[in-house]
Coordinates of C-alpha atoms in Angstrom, one line a residue:
Chain C
M1093 CA -55.0 124.1 -0.7
K1094 CA -52.3 126.0 -2.4
Y1095 CA -54.0 125.6 -5.8
L1096 CA -57.2 126.8 -4.3
R1097 CA -55.4 129.9 -3.1
A1098 CA -53.9 130.5 -6.5
I1099 CA -57.4 130.2 -8.1
A1100 CA -58.8 132.6 -5.5
A1101 CA -56.0 135.1 -6.3
A1102 CA -56.7 134.8 -10.0
L1103 CA -60.4 135.3 -9.5
C1104 CA -59.7 138.4 -7.4
V1105 CA -57.6 139.8 -10.2
V1106 CA -60.4 139.2 -12.7
G1107 CA -62.9 140.8 -10.4
C1108 CA -60.8 143.8 -9.9
L1109 CA -60.4 144.2 -13.6
A1110 CA -64.1 144.0 -14.1
A1111 CA -64.7 146.6 -11.4
H1112 CA -62.3 149.0 -13.0
A1113 CA -63.8 148.5 -16.4
Q1114 CA -67.0 149.9 -15.1
T1115 CA -65.3 153.1 -13.8
Q1116 CA -65.7 155.9 -16.3
A1117 CA -63.5 158.9 -15.5
P1118 CA -65.0 162.3 -16.2
P1119 CA -63.1 164.3 -18.9
Q1120 CA -60.6 166.3 -17.0
V1121 CA -57.2 167.8 -17.6
L1122 CA -54.2 168.2 -15.3
V1123 CA -52.5 171.5 -15.5
M1124 CA -49.1 172.0 -13.9
L1125 CA -47.9 175.4 -12.9
R1126 CA -44.3 176.0 -11.9
V1127 CA -43.4 176.8 -8.3
A1128 CA -40.4 179.1 -7.8
A1129 CA -37.6 177.8 -5.6
P1130 CA -37.7 179.3 -2.1
H1131 CA -36.2 182.8 -2.2
L1132 CA -36.3 186.2 -0.4
R1133 CA -39.6 188.0 -0.6
A1134 CA -40.5 191.6 0.0
A1135 CA -41.5 191.2 3.6
D1136 CA -38.7 188.7 4.6
G1137 CA -36.9 189.9 7.7
Y1138 CA -40.0 191.8 8.6
D1139 CA -42.8 189.4 9.2
A1140 CA -43.0 186.5 6.8
G1141 CA -42.2 182.9 6.7
Y1142 CA -41.6 180.1 4.2
T1143 CA -44.0 177.6 5.6
A1144 CA -46.9 180.0 4.8
A1145 CA -45.4 181.6 1.7
P1146 CA -48.2 183.4 0.0
D1147 CA -47.2 182.7 -3.6
E1148 CA -49.6 179.7 -3.9
T1149 CA -52.4 182.3 -4.1
A1150 CA -50.7 183.6 -7.3
R1151 CA -50.9 180.1 -8.9
L1152 CA -54.4 179.6 -7.8
R1153 CA -55.3 182.9 -9.4
I1154 CA -53.6 181.9 -12.6
A1155 CA -55.4 178.6 -12.6
R1156 CA -58.7 180.3 -12.2
Q1157 CA -57.8 182.6 -15.1
L1158 CA -56.9 179.6 -17.2
A1159 CA -60.1 177.8 -16.4
H1160 CA -62.1 180.9 -17.3
Q1161 CA -60.2 181.5 -20.5
Y1162 CA -60.5 177.9 -21.7
G1163 CA -64.0 177.3 -20.5
L1164 CA -62.9 174.8 -17.8
Q1165 CA -64.0 174.2 -14.2
L1166 CA -61.3 174.2 -11.6
V1167 CA -62.1 171.2 -9.3
D1168 CA -59.0 170.4 -7.3
N1169 CA -55.3 171.1 -6.9
W1170 CA -52.3 169.5 -5.2
P1171 CA -48.8 170.6 -4.6
M1172 CA -46.1 168.4 -6.1
P1173 CA -42.8 169.7 -4.7
A1174 CA -40.9 166.7 -6.0
L1175 CA -41.6 168.1 -9.5
G1176 CA -41.5 171.7 -8.6
V1177 CA -45.1 172.3 -9.7
D1178 CA -48.6 172.7 -8.4
C1179 CA -51.1 170.4 -10.2
F1180 CA -54.6 171.8 -10.9
V1181 CA -57.4 169.5 -12.0
M1182 CA -59.8 171.1 -14.4
R1183 CA -63.1 169.6 -15.8
I1184 CA -63.7 169.9 -19.5
A1185 CA -67.1 171.0 -20.6
S1186 CA -69.2 168.8 -22.8
G1187 CA -68.5 169.4 -26.4
Q1188 CA -64.9 170.4 -25.9
S1189 CA -62.1 168.2 -27.2
T1190 CA -59.8 167.0 -24.5
G1191 CA -56.9 166.9 -27.0
D1192 CA -57.5 170.4 -28.2
I1193 CA -57.7 171.8 -24.7
T1194 CA -54.6 169.9 -23.6
R1195 CA -52.6 171.2 -26.6
A1196 CA -53.8 174.7 -26.0
L1197 CA -52.9 174.6 -22.4
S1198 CA -49.5 173.1 -23.1
N1199 CA -48.7 176.0 -25.4
D1200 CA -49.8 178.6 -22.8
A1201 CA -46.7 180.4 -21.4
R1202 CA -48.2 180.2 -17.9
V1203 CA -48.4 176.5 -17.9
E1204 CA -45.5 174.1 -17.2
S1205 CA -47.3 171.2 -18.8
A1206 CA -50.8 169.8 -19.3
E1207 CA -52.1 166.3 -19.9
P1208 CA -55.5 164.5 -19.9
R1209 CA -56.4 162.8 -16.7
Q1210 CA -56.3 159.2 -17.7
A1211 CA -58.0 156.2 -16.2
F1212 CA -55.8 153.3 -15.1
H1213 CA -56.6 149.9 -13.9
T1214 CA -54.7 147.2 -12.0
L1215 CA -53.1 144.5 -14.0
G1216 CA -53.3 140.7 -13.6
G1217 CA -50.1 140.7 -11.5
D1218 CA -48.3 137.4 -10.9
P1219 CA -50.8 134.6 -10.2
L1220 CA -48.3 132.6 -8.2
Y1221 CA -47.2 135.6 -6.2
A1222 CA -49.5 134.8 -3.3
L1223 CA -47.8 131.5 -2.9
Q1224 CA -44.3 132.9 -2.7
P1225 CA -42.9 132.7 0.8
T1226 CA -41.2 136.0 0.2
A1227 CA -44.5 137.6 -0.6
T1228 CA -45.9 137.0 2.9
R1229 CA -42.8 136.6 5.0
W1230 CA -40.7 139.3 3.4
H1231 CA -43.6 141.6 2.4
L1232 CA -42.1 141.7 -1.1
A1233 CA -44.6 144.0 -2.6
E1234 CA -44.0 146.6 0.1
L1235 CA -40.3 146.3 -0.3
H1236 CA -40.7 146.9 -4.0
A1237 CA -42.4 150.2 -3.3
L1238 CA -38.9 151.3 -2.1
T1239 CA -36.5 149.3 -4.1
T1240 CA -36.5 146.8 -6.9
G1241 CA -32.8 146.2 -7.4
R1242 CA -32.5 148.6 -10.3
N1243 CA -29.0 149.0 -11.7
I1244 CA -27.6 146.2 -9.6
T1245 CA -25.9 143.4 -11.5
V1246 CA -26.2 139.9 -10.2
A1247 CA -24.1 137.1 -11.6
E1248 CA -25.8 133.7 -11.3
I1249 CA -23.2 131.0 -11.7
D1250 CA -25.2 127.9 -12.2
S1251 CA -26.6 125.7 -15.0
G1252 CA -28.2 127.3 -18.0
V1253 CA -31.1 129.8 -17.8
D1254 CA -34.1 129.7 -20.2
T1255 CA -35.0 133.2 -21.1
A1256 CA -38.0 131.9 -23.1
N1257 CA -40.0 131.8 -19.9
P1258 CA -42.2 134.9 -19.9
D1259 CA -41.0 135.7 -16.4
L1260 CA -37.4 135.8 -17.5
T1261 CA -37.8 137.4 -20.9
G1262 CA -35.8 140.6 -20.9
Q1263 CA -34.5 140.0 -17.4
V1264 CA -31.2 138.4 -18.3
V1265 CA -28.7 140.9 -19.7
E1266 CA -26.2 138.3 -20.8
R1267 CA -25.7 134.6 -21.0
Q1268 CA -22.3 132.9 -21.2
N1269 CA -21.4 129.3 -21.4
F1270 CA -18.3 128.2 -19.5
V1271 CA -19.1 124.4 -19.6
D1272 CA -18.0 123.5 -23.1
D1273 CA -17.5 124.9 -26.5
G1274 CA -21.1 124.2 -27.4
G1275 CA -24.0 126.6 -27.4
Y1276 CA -25.7 127.9 -24.3
R1277 CA -28.3 125.4 -23.0
P1278 CA -31.4 126.3 -20.9
E1279 CA -31.6 123.9 -17.9
L1280 CA -33.7 123.4 -14.9
H1281 CA -31.7 124.5 -11.9
G1282 CA -30.3 127.7 -13.4
T1283 CA -33.8 128.7 -14.6
E1284 CA -35.3 128.0 -11.2
V1285 CA -32.7 130.1 -9.4
A1286 CA -33.0 132.9 -12.0
G1287 CA -36.7 133.2 -11.5
I1288 CA -36.5 133.7 -7.8
I1289 CA -34.0 136.5 -8.2
V1290 CA -35.3 138.5 -11.2
A1291 CA -38.6 137.2 -12.4
R1292 CA -40.7 139.9 -14.0
E1293 CA -43.2 141.6 -11.8
G1294 CA -46.7 142.4 -12.7
N1295 CA -46.6 140.8 -16.1
G1296 CA -49.7 138.7 -15.5
V1297 CA -48.0 135.4 -15.3
G1298 CA -46.0 133.4 -12.9
I1299 CA -44.1 134.9 -10.0
A1300 CA -42.3 138.1 -9.0
G1301 CA -38.6 138.0 -8.5
V1302 CA -37.2 139.4 -5.3
A1303 CA -35.2 141.9 -7.3
P1304 CA -37.2 142.2 -10.6
Q1305 CA -35.3 145.2 -11.9
A1306 CA -31.8 143.8 -11.2
R1307 CA -29.6 142.9 -14.1
L1308 CA -28.8 139.2 -14.3
L1309 CA -25.8 137.6 -15.8
A1310 CA -26.6 134.0 -16.5
L1311 CA -23.2 132.3 -16.4
R1312 CA -23.4 128.6 -17.2
A1313 CA -20.7 126.8 -15.3
C1314 CA -22.7 123.7 -14.4
W1315 CA -24.5 121.2 -16.5
Q1316 CA -27.7 119.2 -16.0
L1317 CA -27.0 115.5 -15.4
A1318 CA -30.3 114.2 -16.7
D1319 CA -33.4 115.4 -18.5
G1320 CA -36.2 116.3 -16.1
D1321 CA -33.8 116.3 -13.1
A1322 CA -32.4 119.6 -11.8
A1323 CA -29.3 117.9 -10.4
S1324 CA -26.3 119.5 -12.1
A1325 CA -22.5 119.2 -11.9
C1326 CA -19.8 121.8 -12.1
D1327 CA -16.0 121.8 -11.7
S1328 CA -13.6 124.2 -10.3
F1329 CA -12.4 125.2 -13.8
T1330 CA -15.8 126.0 -15.1
L1331 CA -16.6 127.8 -11.9
A1332 CA -13.3 129.8 -12.0
K1333 CA -14.0 130.9 -15.6
A1334 CA -17.4 132.1 -14.6
L1335 CA -16.1 133.9 -11.5
Q1336 CA -13.4 135.5 -13.6
Y1337 CA -16.0 136.7 -16.1
A1338 CA -18.2 138.0 -13.3
L1339 CA -15.2 140.0 -11.9
E1340 CA -14.5 141.5 -15.4
K1341 CA -18.1 142.6 -15.6
R1342 CA -17.9 144.4 -12.2
V1343 CA -21.0 142.7 -10.9
Q1344 CA -22.1 143.6 -7.4
I1345 CA -23.5 140.2 -6.4
I1346 CA -22.5 136.7 -7.2
N1347 CA -25.0 133.9 -6.5
L1348 CA -23.5 130.5 -5.9
S1349 CA -26.3 128.0 -5.3
L1350 CA -23.8 125.1 -5.3
S1351 CA -21.4 123.4 -3.0
G1352 CA -18.2 121.3 -3.1
P1353 CA -14.8 121.0 -1.5
S1354 CA -12.6 124.0 -0.7
D1355 CA -10.6 125.0 -3.7
H1356 CA -7.6 127.4 -3.7
L1357 CA -8.2 128.8 -7.1
L1358 CA -11.8 129.6 -6.3
Q1359 CA -10.8 131.0 -2.9
R1360 CA -8.4 133.5 -4.6
L1361 CA -11.1 134.6 -7.0
L1362 CA -13.5 135.0 -4.2
D1363 CA -10.8 137.0 -2.3
V1364 CA -10.7 139.4 -5.2
A1365 CA -14.4 139.6 -5.3
L1366 CA -14.7 140.3 -1.6
S1367 CA -12.0 142.9 -1.7
R1368 CA -14.1 144.8 -4.3
H1369 CA -17.1 144.6 -2.0
V1370 CA -18.8 142.1 -4.2
T1371 CA -21.4 140.3 -2.2
V1372 CA -20.9 136.5 -2.6
V1373 CA -23.9 134.5 -1.6
G1374 CA -23.4 130.8 -1.1
A1375 CA -25.9 128.1 -0.3
V1376 CA -25.2 125.9 2.7
D1377 CA -24.9 122.2 2.1
A1378 CA -26.7 120.7 5.1
S1379 CA -25.1 117.3 4.5
V1380 CA -21.6 118.7 5.2
A1381 CA -20.5 119.6 8.7
D1382 CA -19.1 123.0 7.8
G1383 CA -21.8 123.8 5.3
G1384 CA -19.6 123.1 2.3
F1385 CA -17.6 125.5 0.0
P1386 CA -18.1 128.3 -0.8
A1387 CA -20.7 128.9 1.9
S1388 CA -18.1 128.1 4.5
Y1389 CA -15.5 130.6 3.1
P1390 CA -15.0 133.7 5.3
G1391 CA -16.7 136.7 3.9
T1392 CA -19.2 134.7 1.9
L1393 CA -22.9 135.2 2.8
A1394 CA -23.8 131.7 3.7
V1395 CA -27.5 130.9 3.4
A1396 CA -29.3 128.0 4.9
G1397 CA -33.0 126.9 4.6
E1398 CA -35.4 127.2 7.5
H1399 CA -36.0 123.5 7.3
A1400 CA -32.4 122.4 6.9
Q1401 CA -30.8 120.4 9.7
A1402 CA -28.9 122.3 12.3
H1403 CA -25.3 123.0 11.5
G1404 CA -22.4 124.9 12.9
T1405 CA -22.1 127.7 10.3
D1406 CA -22.9 131.3 10.8
A1407 CA -25.6 131.1 8.2
W1408 CA -28.4 133.3 7.4
I1409 CA -31.9 131.7 7.3
A1410 CA -34.3 132.2 4.4
P1411 CA -37.4 130.3 3.3
D1412 CA -36.5 127.2 1.4
E1413 CA -39.7 125.1 0.9
D1414 CA -42.6 125.3 -1.5
I1415 CA -41.1 128.2 -3.5
P1416 CA -42.9 128.8 -6.8
T1417 CA -40.4 129.6 -9.5
T1418 CA -39.7 129.5 -13.2
L1419 CA -39.0 126.4 -15.3
P1420 CA -37.7 126.2 -18.9
G1421 CA -40.5 127.2 -21.3
A1422 CA -43.7 128.9 -20.1
R1423 CA -43.8 126.7 -17.0
W1424 CA -43.6 127.1 -13.2
N1425 CA -43.4 124.8 -10.3
M1426 CA -42.6 124.5 -6.6
V1427 CA -39.0 123.9 -5.6
N1428 CA -37.3 123.1 -2.2
G1429 CA -33.8 123.6 -1.0
T1430 CA -31.1 125.9 0.1
S1431 CA -30.2 126.8 -3.5
F1432 CA -33.4 128.7 -3.6
A1433 CA -33.0 130.3 -0.2
A1434 CA -29.6 131.6 -1.4
A1435 CA -31.3 133.0 -4.5
E1436 CA -33.8 134.8 -2.3
V1437 CA -31.0 136.4 -0.3
S1438 CA -29.2 137.4 -3.5
G1439 CA -32.3 139.2 -4.5
L1440 CA -32.6 140.9 -1.2
V1441 CA -29.0 142.0 -1.3
A1442 CA -29.8 143.5 -4.7
L1443 CA -32.7 145.4 -3.2
L1444 CA -30.4 146.7 -0.4
R1445 CA -27.5 147.6 -2.7
A1446 CA -29.9 149.5 -5.0
L1447 CA -30.7 151.7 -2.0
S1448 CA -27.1 152.0 -1.0
P1449 CA -24.8 151.1 -3.9
D1450 CA -21.6 151.6 -2.0
M1451 CA -22.6 149.7 1.1
T1452 CA -19.8 147.9 2.9
P1453 CA -19.9 144.2 3.9
T1454 CA -20.3 145.5 7.5
T1455 CA -23.2 147.7 6.6
L1456 CA -24.8 144.8 4.8
H1457 CA -24.3 142.5 7.7
D1458 CA -25.8 145.0 10.1
A1459 CA -28.8 145.4 7.8
L1460 CA -29.4 141.7 7.6
A1461 CA -29.1 141.4 11.3
A1462 CA -31.4 144.4 11.9
R1463 CA -34.1 142.3 13.5
T1464 CA -31.7 140.5 15.8
A1465 CA -30.1 143.7 17.0
L1466 CA -31.8 143.6 20.3
G1467 CA -29.8 141.0 22.1
L1468 CA -30.3 138.1 19.8
A1469 CA -27.2 138.5 17.7
S1470 CA -25.5 135.7 19.3
M1471 CA -28.0 133.2 18.0
R1472 CA -26.9 131.3 14.9
P1473 CA -28.1 130.8 12.4
M1474 CA -30.1 134.0 12.0
A1475 CA -33.4 134.4 10.3
I1476 CA -33.5 137.4 7.9
D1477 CA -36.1 140.1 8.4
A1478 CA -36.2 141.6 5.0
C1479 CA -38.4 144.5 6.1
A1480 CA -36.1 145.4 8.9
A1481 CA -33.1 145.2 6.6
V1482 CA -34.7 147.5 4.0
A1483 CA -35.9 149.8 6.7
Q1484 CA -32.4 150.1 8.1
V1485 CA -30.7 150.8 4.8
S1486 CA -33.4 153.1 3.4
R1487 CA -34.2 154.8 6.7
R1488 CA -37.8 154.8 5.7
C1489 CA -40.9 153.1 6.8
T1490 CA -41.4 149.6 5.3
C1491 CA -44.0 146.9 5.8
D1492 CA -45.4 147.2 9.3
C1493 CA -43.9 150.5 10.5
V1494 CA -44.5 149.8 14.1
T1495 CA -42.9 146.4 14.0
A1496 CA -40.0 147.3 11.9
H1497 CA -39.1 150.4 13.8
A1498 CA -39.7 149.1 17.2
S1499 CA -36.4 147.3 16.9
L1500 CA -34.7 150.0 14.9
G1501 CA -35.5 153.2 16.7
V1502 CA -36.1 154.8 13.3
P1503 CA -38.7 157.6 13.3
R1504 CA -41.9 156.6 11.7
R1505 CA -42.4 158.5 8.4
Chain I
M162 CA -30.3 203.9 -7.4
F163 CA -34.0 203.8 -6.6
R164 CA -34.9 204.9 -10.1
I165 CA -32.6 202.3 -11.6
V166 CA -34.2 199.5 -9.7
V167 CA -37.7 200.8 -10.6
V168 CA -36.8 201.0 -14.2
A169 CA -35.3 197.5 -14.1
L170 CA -38.5 196.2 -12.5
V171 CA -40.6 197.8 -15.2
V172 CA -38.5 196.2 -17.9
L173 CA -38.7 192.8 -16.2
F174 CA -42.5 193.1 -15.9
A175 CA -42.8 194.1 -19.6
A176 CA -40.5 191.3 -20.7
Q177 CA -42.8 188.6 -19.5
A178 CA -46.4 189.3 -18.9
H179 CA -47.1 185.9 -17.5
A180 CA -45.1 186.2 -14.2
Q181 CA -46.7 184.9 -11.0
M182 CA -47.7 188.0 -9.0
T183 CA -48.5 187.8 -5.4
G184 CA -49.8 190.7 -3.3
S185 CA -50.1 190.7 0.4
A186 CA -51.3 193.2 3.0
T187 CA -50.1 192.9 6.6
L188 CA -51.1 194.5 9.9
A189 CA -48.5 194.0 12.6
S190 CA -48.5 195.1 16.3
D191 CA -44.9 196.1 15.8
Y192 CA -42.5 196.5 12.9
R193 CA -39.4 194.5 14.0
F194 CA -36.4 194.5 11.7
R195 CA -33.3 192.7 12.7
G196 CA -34.1 193.2 16.4
T197 CA -35.1 196.8 16.4
S198 CA -38.4 198.5 16.1
L199 CA -38.9 200.7 13.0
S200 CA -42.3 201.7 14.3
N201 CA -41.3 202.8 17.8
D202 CA -43.1 199.8 19.3
Q203 CA -46.3 200.9 17.6
P204 CA -48.5 199.0 15.0
S205 CA -47.5 199.0 11.3
A206 CA -49.3 198.4 8.1
Q207 CA -47.4 196.8 5.2
L208 CA -48.2 196.3 1.5
A209 CA -46.0 193.9 -0.5
L210 CA -45.9 192.8 -4.1
D211 CA -43.8 189.8 -5.3
Y212 CA -43.2 188.7 -8.9
D213 CA -41.8 185.3 -9.8
W214 CA -40.7 184.0 -13.2
P215 CA -40.3 180.4 -12.1
S216 CA -39.1 179.1 -15.5
S217 CA -36.1 181.4 -15.4
G218 CA -35.4 181.7 -11.7
W219 CA -35.7 185.5 -11.6
Y220 CA -37.8 187.3 -9.1
A221 CA -38.5 190.8 -8.0
G222 CA -40.8 192.8 -5.8
G223 CA -41.4 195.7 -3.5
M224 CA -43.0 196.8 -0.3
M225 CA -44.4 199.8 1.4
A226 CA -44.7 200.0 5.2
S227 CA -45.7 202.6 7.7
V228 CA -42.8 203.4 10.1
R229 CA -42.2 205.8 12.9
L230 CA -38.7 207.3 12.9
D231 CA -37.1 210.1 14.9
P232 CA -40.0 209.7 16.0
E233 CA -42.2 210.9 13.2
N234 CA -44.6 208.9 11.1
A235 CA -43.1 208.0 7.7
A236 CA -43.2 205.4 5.1
Q237 CA -40.6 202.8 4.0
L238 CA -40.2 202.0 0.3
L239 CA -38.4 198.8 -0.5
V240 CA -37.6 197.1 -3.8
Y241 CA -35.6 193.9 -4.5
G242 CA -34.6 191.6 -7.3
G243 CA -32.7 188.4 -7.5
Y244 CA -32.1 185.0 -9.0
V245 CA -32.6 181.6 -7.5
H246 CA -31.4 178.3 -8.8
R247 CA -32.8 175.0 -7.7
F248 CA -30.2 172.3 -7.6
S249 CA -32.6 169.6 -6.3
T250 CA -36.0 169.3 -4.8
D251 CA -34.6 170.3 -1.4
F252 CA -31.7 172.6 -2.2
S253 CA -31.5 175.9 -3.9
V254 CA -29.2 179.0 -3.8
E255 CA -30.0 182.6 -4.5
G256 CA -28.5 186.0 -4.8
G257 CA -29.8 189.5 -5.3
V258 CA -30.0 193.1 -4.3
R259 CA -32.4 195.0 -2.1
Y260 CA -32.8 198.8 -1.8
T261 CA -34.6 200.6 1.0
R262 CA -35.4 204.3 1.6
F263 CA -37.7 206.2 3.9
T264 CA -39.9 209.3 3.5
G265 CA -39.4 212.2 5.9
S266 CA -36.6 214.5 6.7
E267 CA -34.0 211.8 6.3
S268 CA -34.1 209.1 3.7
Y269 CA -31.7 206.6 5.4
A270 CA -31.4 205.2 1.9
Y271 CA -29.2 202.2 1.5
A272 CA -28.7 199.2 -0.8
E273 CA -27.5 195.7 0.2
T274 CA -26.6 192.6 -1.7
Y275 CA -27.4 189.2 -0.4
A276 CA -26.6 185.5 -1.1
G277 CA -28.2 182.6 0.5
F278 CA -29.4 179.0 0.3
A279 CA -32.5 177.1 1.1
Y280 CA -32.5 173.5 2.3
R281 CA -36.0 172.2 2.8
Q282 CA -37.3 174.7 5.3
L283 CA -33.9 175.9 6.5
V284 CA -32.9 179.2 4.9
G285 CA -29.6 181.0 5.4
R286 CA -28.5 184.3 4.0
V287 CA -25.6 186.8 4.2
Y288 CA -26.2 190.5 3.5
Y289 CA -23.7 193.2 2.8
A290 CA -24.7 196.9 3.0
P291 CA -21.8 199.3 2.2
N292 CA -23.6 202.2 3.6
Y293 CA -26.1 200.8 6.1
F294 CA -28.9 203.3 6.7
S295 CA -26.8 206.0 5.1
N296 CA -24.5 206.0 8.1
G297 CA -21.2 205.8 6.1
Y298 CA -20.0 202.4 7.3
P299 CA -20.6 198.9 6.0
V300 CA -22.6 196.2 7.8
W301 CA -22.6 192.5 7.4
Y302 CA -25.6 190.5 8.5
A303 CA -26.1 186.8 8.5
E304 CA -29.3 185.0 9.3
L305 CA -30.8 181.5 9.6
N306 CA -34.5 180.9 9.4
D307 CA -36.4 177.7 9.9
S308 CA -40.0 176.6 10.1
H309 CA -41.8 173.4 10.6
T310 CA -45.4 172.4 10.0
L311 CA -47.2 171.4 13.2
S312 CA -50.6 169.8 13.2
G313 CA -53.3 171.1 10.8
H314 CA -52.6 174.6 9.6
W315 CA -50.3 175.5 12.4
Y316 CA -46.6 175.9 12.0
A317 CA -43.6 177.1 14.1
F318 CA -40.8 179.3 13.0
A319 CA -37.5 180.6 14.3
H320 CA -34.9 183.1 13.2
A321 CA -31.4 183.9 14.4
G322 CA -29.4 186.9 13.0
Y323 CA -26.0 188.2 13.6
L324 CA -24.8 191.7 12.6
R325 CA -21.3 193.1 12.4
R326 CA -20.8 196.8 12.0
S327 CA -17.5 198.0 10.4
G328 CA -15.9 201.3 11.1
D329 CA -14.7 202.9 14.3
V330 CA -16.9 202.3 17.4
S331 CA -14.3 203.4 20.0
D332 CA -16.4 206.4 20.9
Y333 CA -19.2 204.2 22.0
H334 CA -17.1 201.8 24.1
V335 CA -19.5 199.0 23.2
S336 CA -19.5 196.0 21.0
R337 CA -19.8 196.3 17.2
F338 CA -21.8 193.0 17.1
R339 CA -25.5 192.5 17.5
S340 CA -27.6 189.4 17.5
D341 CA -31.4 189.1 17.2
F342 CA -33.7 186.1 17.6
Q343 CA -37.3 185.4 16.8
V344 CA -39.5 182.4 17.6
G345 CA -43.2 182.0 17.1
I346 CA -46.1 180.1 15.8
G347 CA -48.3 180.7 12.8
L348 CA -51.7 179.8 11.6
S349 CA -52.0 179.5 7.8
L350 CA -55.5 179.8 6.5
Q351 CA -54.8 180.7 2.9
P352 CA -55.2 183.4 1.9
C353 CA -54.8 184.6 5.5
N354 CA -51.9 184.1 7.8
V355 CA -51.7 184.9 11.5
R356 CA -48.4 184.9 13.3
L357 CA -47.4 185.5 16.9
S358 CA -43.7 185.8 17.7
W359 CA -41.3 186.7 20.5
N360 CA -38.5 189.0 19.4
T361 CA -35.3 189.9 21.2
S362 CA -31.9 191.4 20.4
H363 CA -28.6 191.6 22.2
G364 CA -25.3 193.4 21.7
A365 CA -24.7 196.8 20.2
P366 CA -27.4 199.3 20.8
D367 CA -29.5 200.8 18.0
A368 CA -27.4 204.0 17.9
V369 CA -24.2 202.1 17.2
V370 CA -25.7 200.1 14.4
G371 CA -27.3 203.3 13.0
Y372 CA -30.9 202.4 13.3
P373 CA -33.1 205.5 13.2
S374 CA -35.4 204.1 15.9
A375 CA -36.9 206.3 18.6
A376 CA -35.2 206.6 21.9
G377 CA -36.6 204.1 24.4
A378 CA -37.6 201.5 21.9
T379 CA -37.6 198.1 23.5
R380 CA -35.3 195.2 22.7
N381 CA -37.8 192.6 23.5
A382 CA -41.3 192.4 22.1
W383 CA -44.2 190.2 21.3
V384 CA -45.5 190.7 17.8
L385 CA -48.8 189.7 16.4
S386 CA -49.4 190.1 12.7
I387 CA -52.2 189.3 10.3
S388 CA -51.6 189.0 6.5
Y389 CA -53.9 188.6 3.6
A390 CA -52.5 187.5 0.2
W391 CA -54.1 187.7 -3.2

């Protein structure tokens, strides 16, 4: 069934491309005219107002003059206050060169800028995107309209990451090996976790990471035990080296999709990280009563899977089954487990911190608990509502505005 | 002073032929200025011209208006020039000078400087006139203006102003302070604009502030105005 959905999604993409190929945009040029910042006018204090400032008539008149002078037809206009301009659309007569008209307009002192009106088409997207639990449950595409994790650095302390996968090419800013003196090795688990966090979006292959514009540090502190098996081992020394390096690099998020016994050295390093407001995300080990270390360590964002067995930790819940992600090489596959639920939450935290870089752990906790703010906060573990979290931090409408803001009390925008 | 400003405006116009020029004509049921009527509660016609040089931030303009002072029919001539700097999409600051005089037996000429800010639709300014309406004493005036788009072409606006007259007012035995307020709604149908507002003032009477308004002019008034821009 899932493969049928993937095929249907691919067919839809092909169909959309074909439809756009048939669209032929008329030759038009976009002409931008500057808008003065609000200021006193002759009649101010007498009988005028800013909402109905009359100066747009001046720009409309200039646009008409330009159209007449260059033999164009004024067909539309739209204010773009974010750029401080009004944009006028002008149709180019047959026989005129779009390039010549654009250059002439650009050199006109009355014009802020001019450019041809160009046709765009949607790209292939990520064929497996529709299968991602975060695509449907977290409304990932809608979240990405507001935040993509830009300028947030995530340290993935795991086994090696293969950047040869097209979804990871260019997504990893640095790879370091803390396992041995040998070279960095691409491995399964690290590559799978990396894809969930930062896989390239809209590149026509594979998946979209939760935070596709975050910067990933792939710190290899674990090693794969057997070919073809993602099971990997680490030790406190390799992990400590990797944590130390992450602290040196001033990362904002550390993803630890691993578990083991409590360790003093690692606890001290985590204390430093937490004191710097680094978000430490740890995967809950469902086979251990307390969820295992570091998930059980106070201050760590412990993440459990939806289908994990009940446990006593104050864990956050994220999708953990049938998650498509990257494999070494140009391959993808479905994975299951809390490692990947933690990776999803690391990506989500990157989205939130991109919106509010200086957010405190308390603010982050409140955002993740946004959906449970109406009397359900005592329930543990807590399922994360990514839309509500982003809405709370961004103070903007996300996903289904009505649903998101019914629990937030945020004005719909 | 008036000649200097006019010459400066001519130089500015000549310096850049591609300024954005806006003209507007207004008919108002009353000419309310800082809470007083400069038209003796009678209708007024106004003609305004604004020039913008958006790439540089400079602006200038002028206005003519029919007034009724002392109480004789007269005309007001006003010119202004200033500079505005946009710090962000939402925030800008400005400063400039405005000069006003009237025809008739008394010119009541005066100049004032101003500085202000605009944050989205909220506009605040402080004005200082060293010889307000040629009365020989300085006046400070501060104002806040706000407007919000309602549905369609409708919008609402509000204004609050606070004036302080310097100098000796002991002979009047009244306050040297005066406040004025305006609230209203507007209908913007470019290039036309219709506004209806309620205007009121409190505090020092017109004579204390030096306004040449006719005796008996009201403090409260509804004002309807229609403007046409080109």
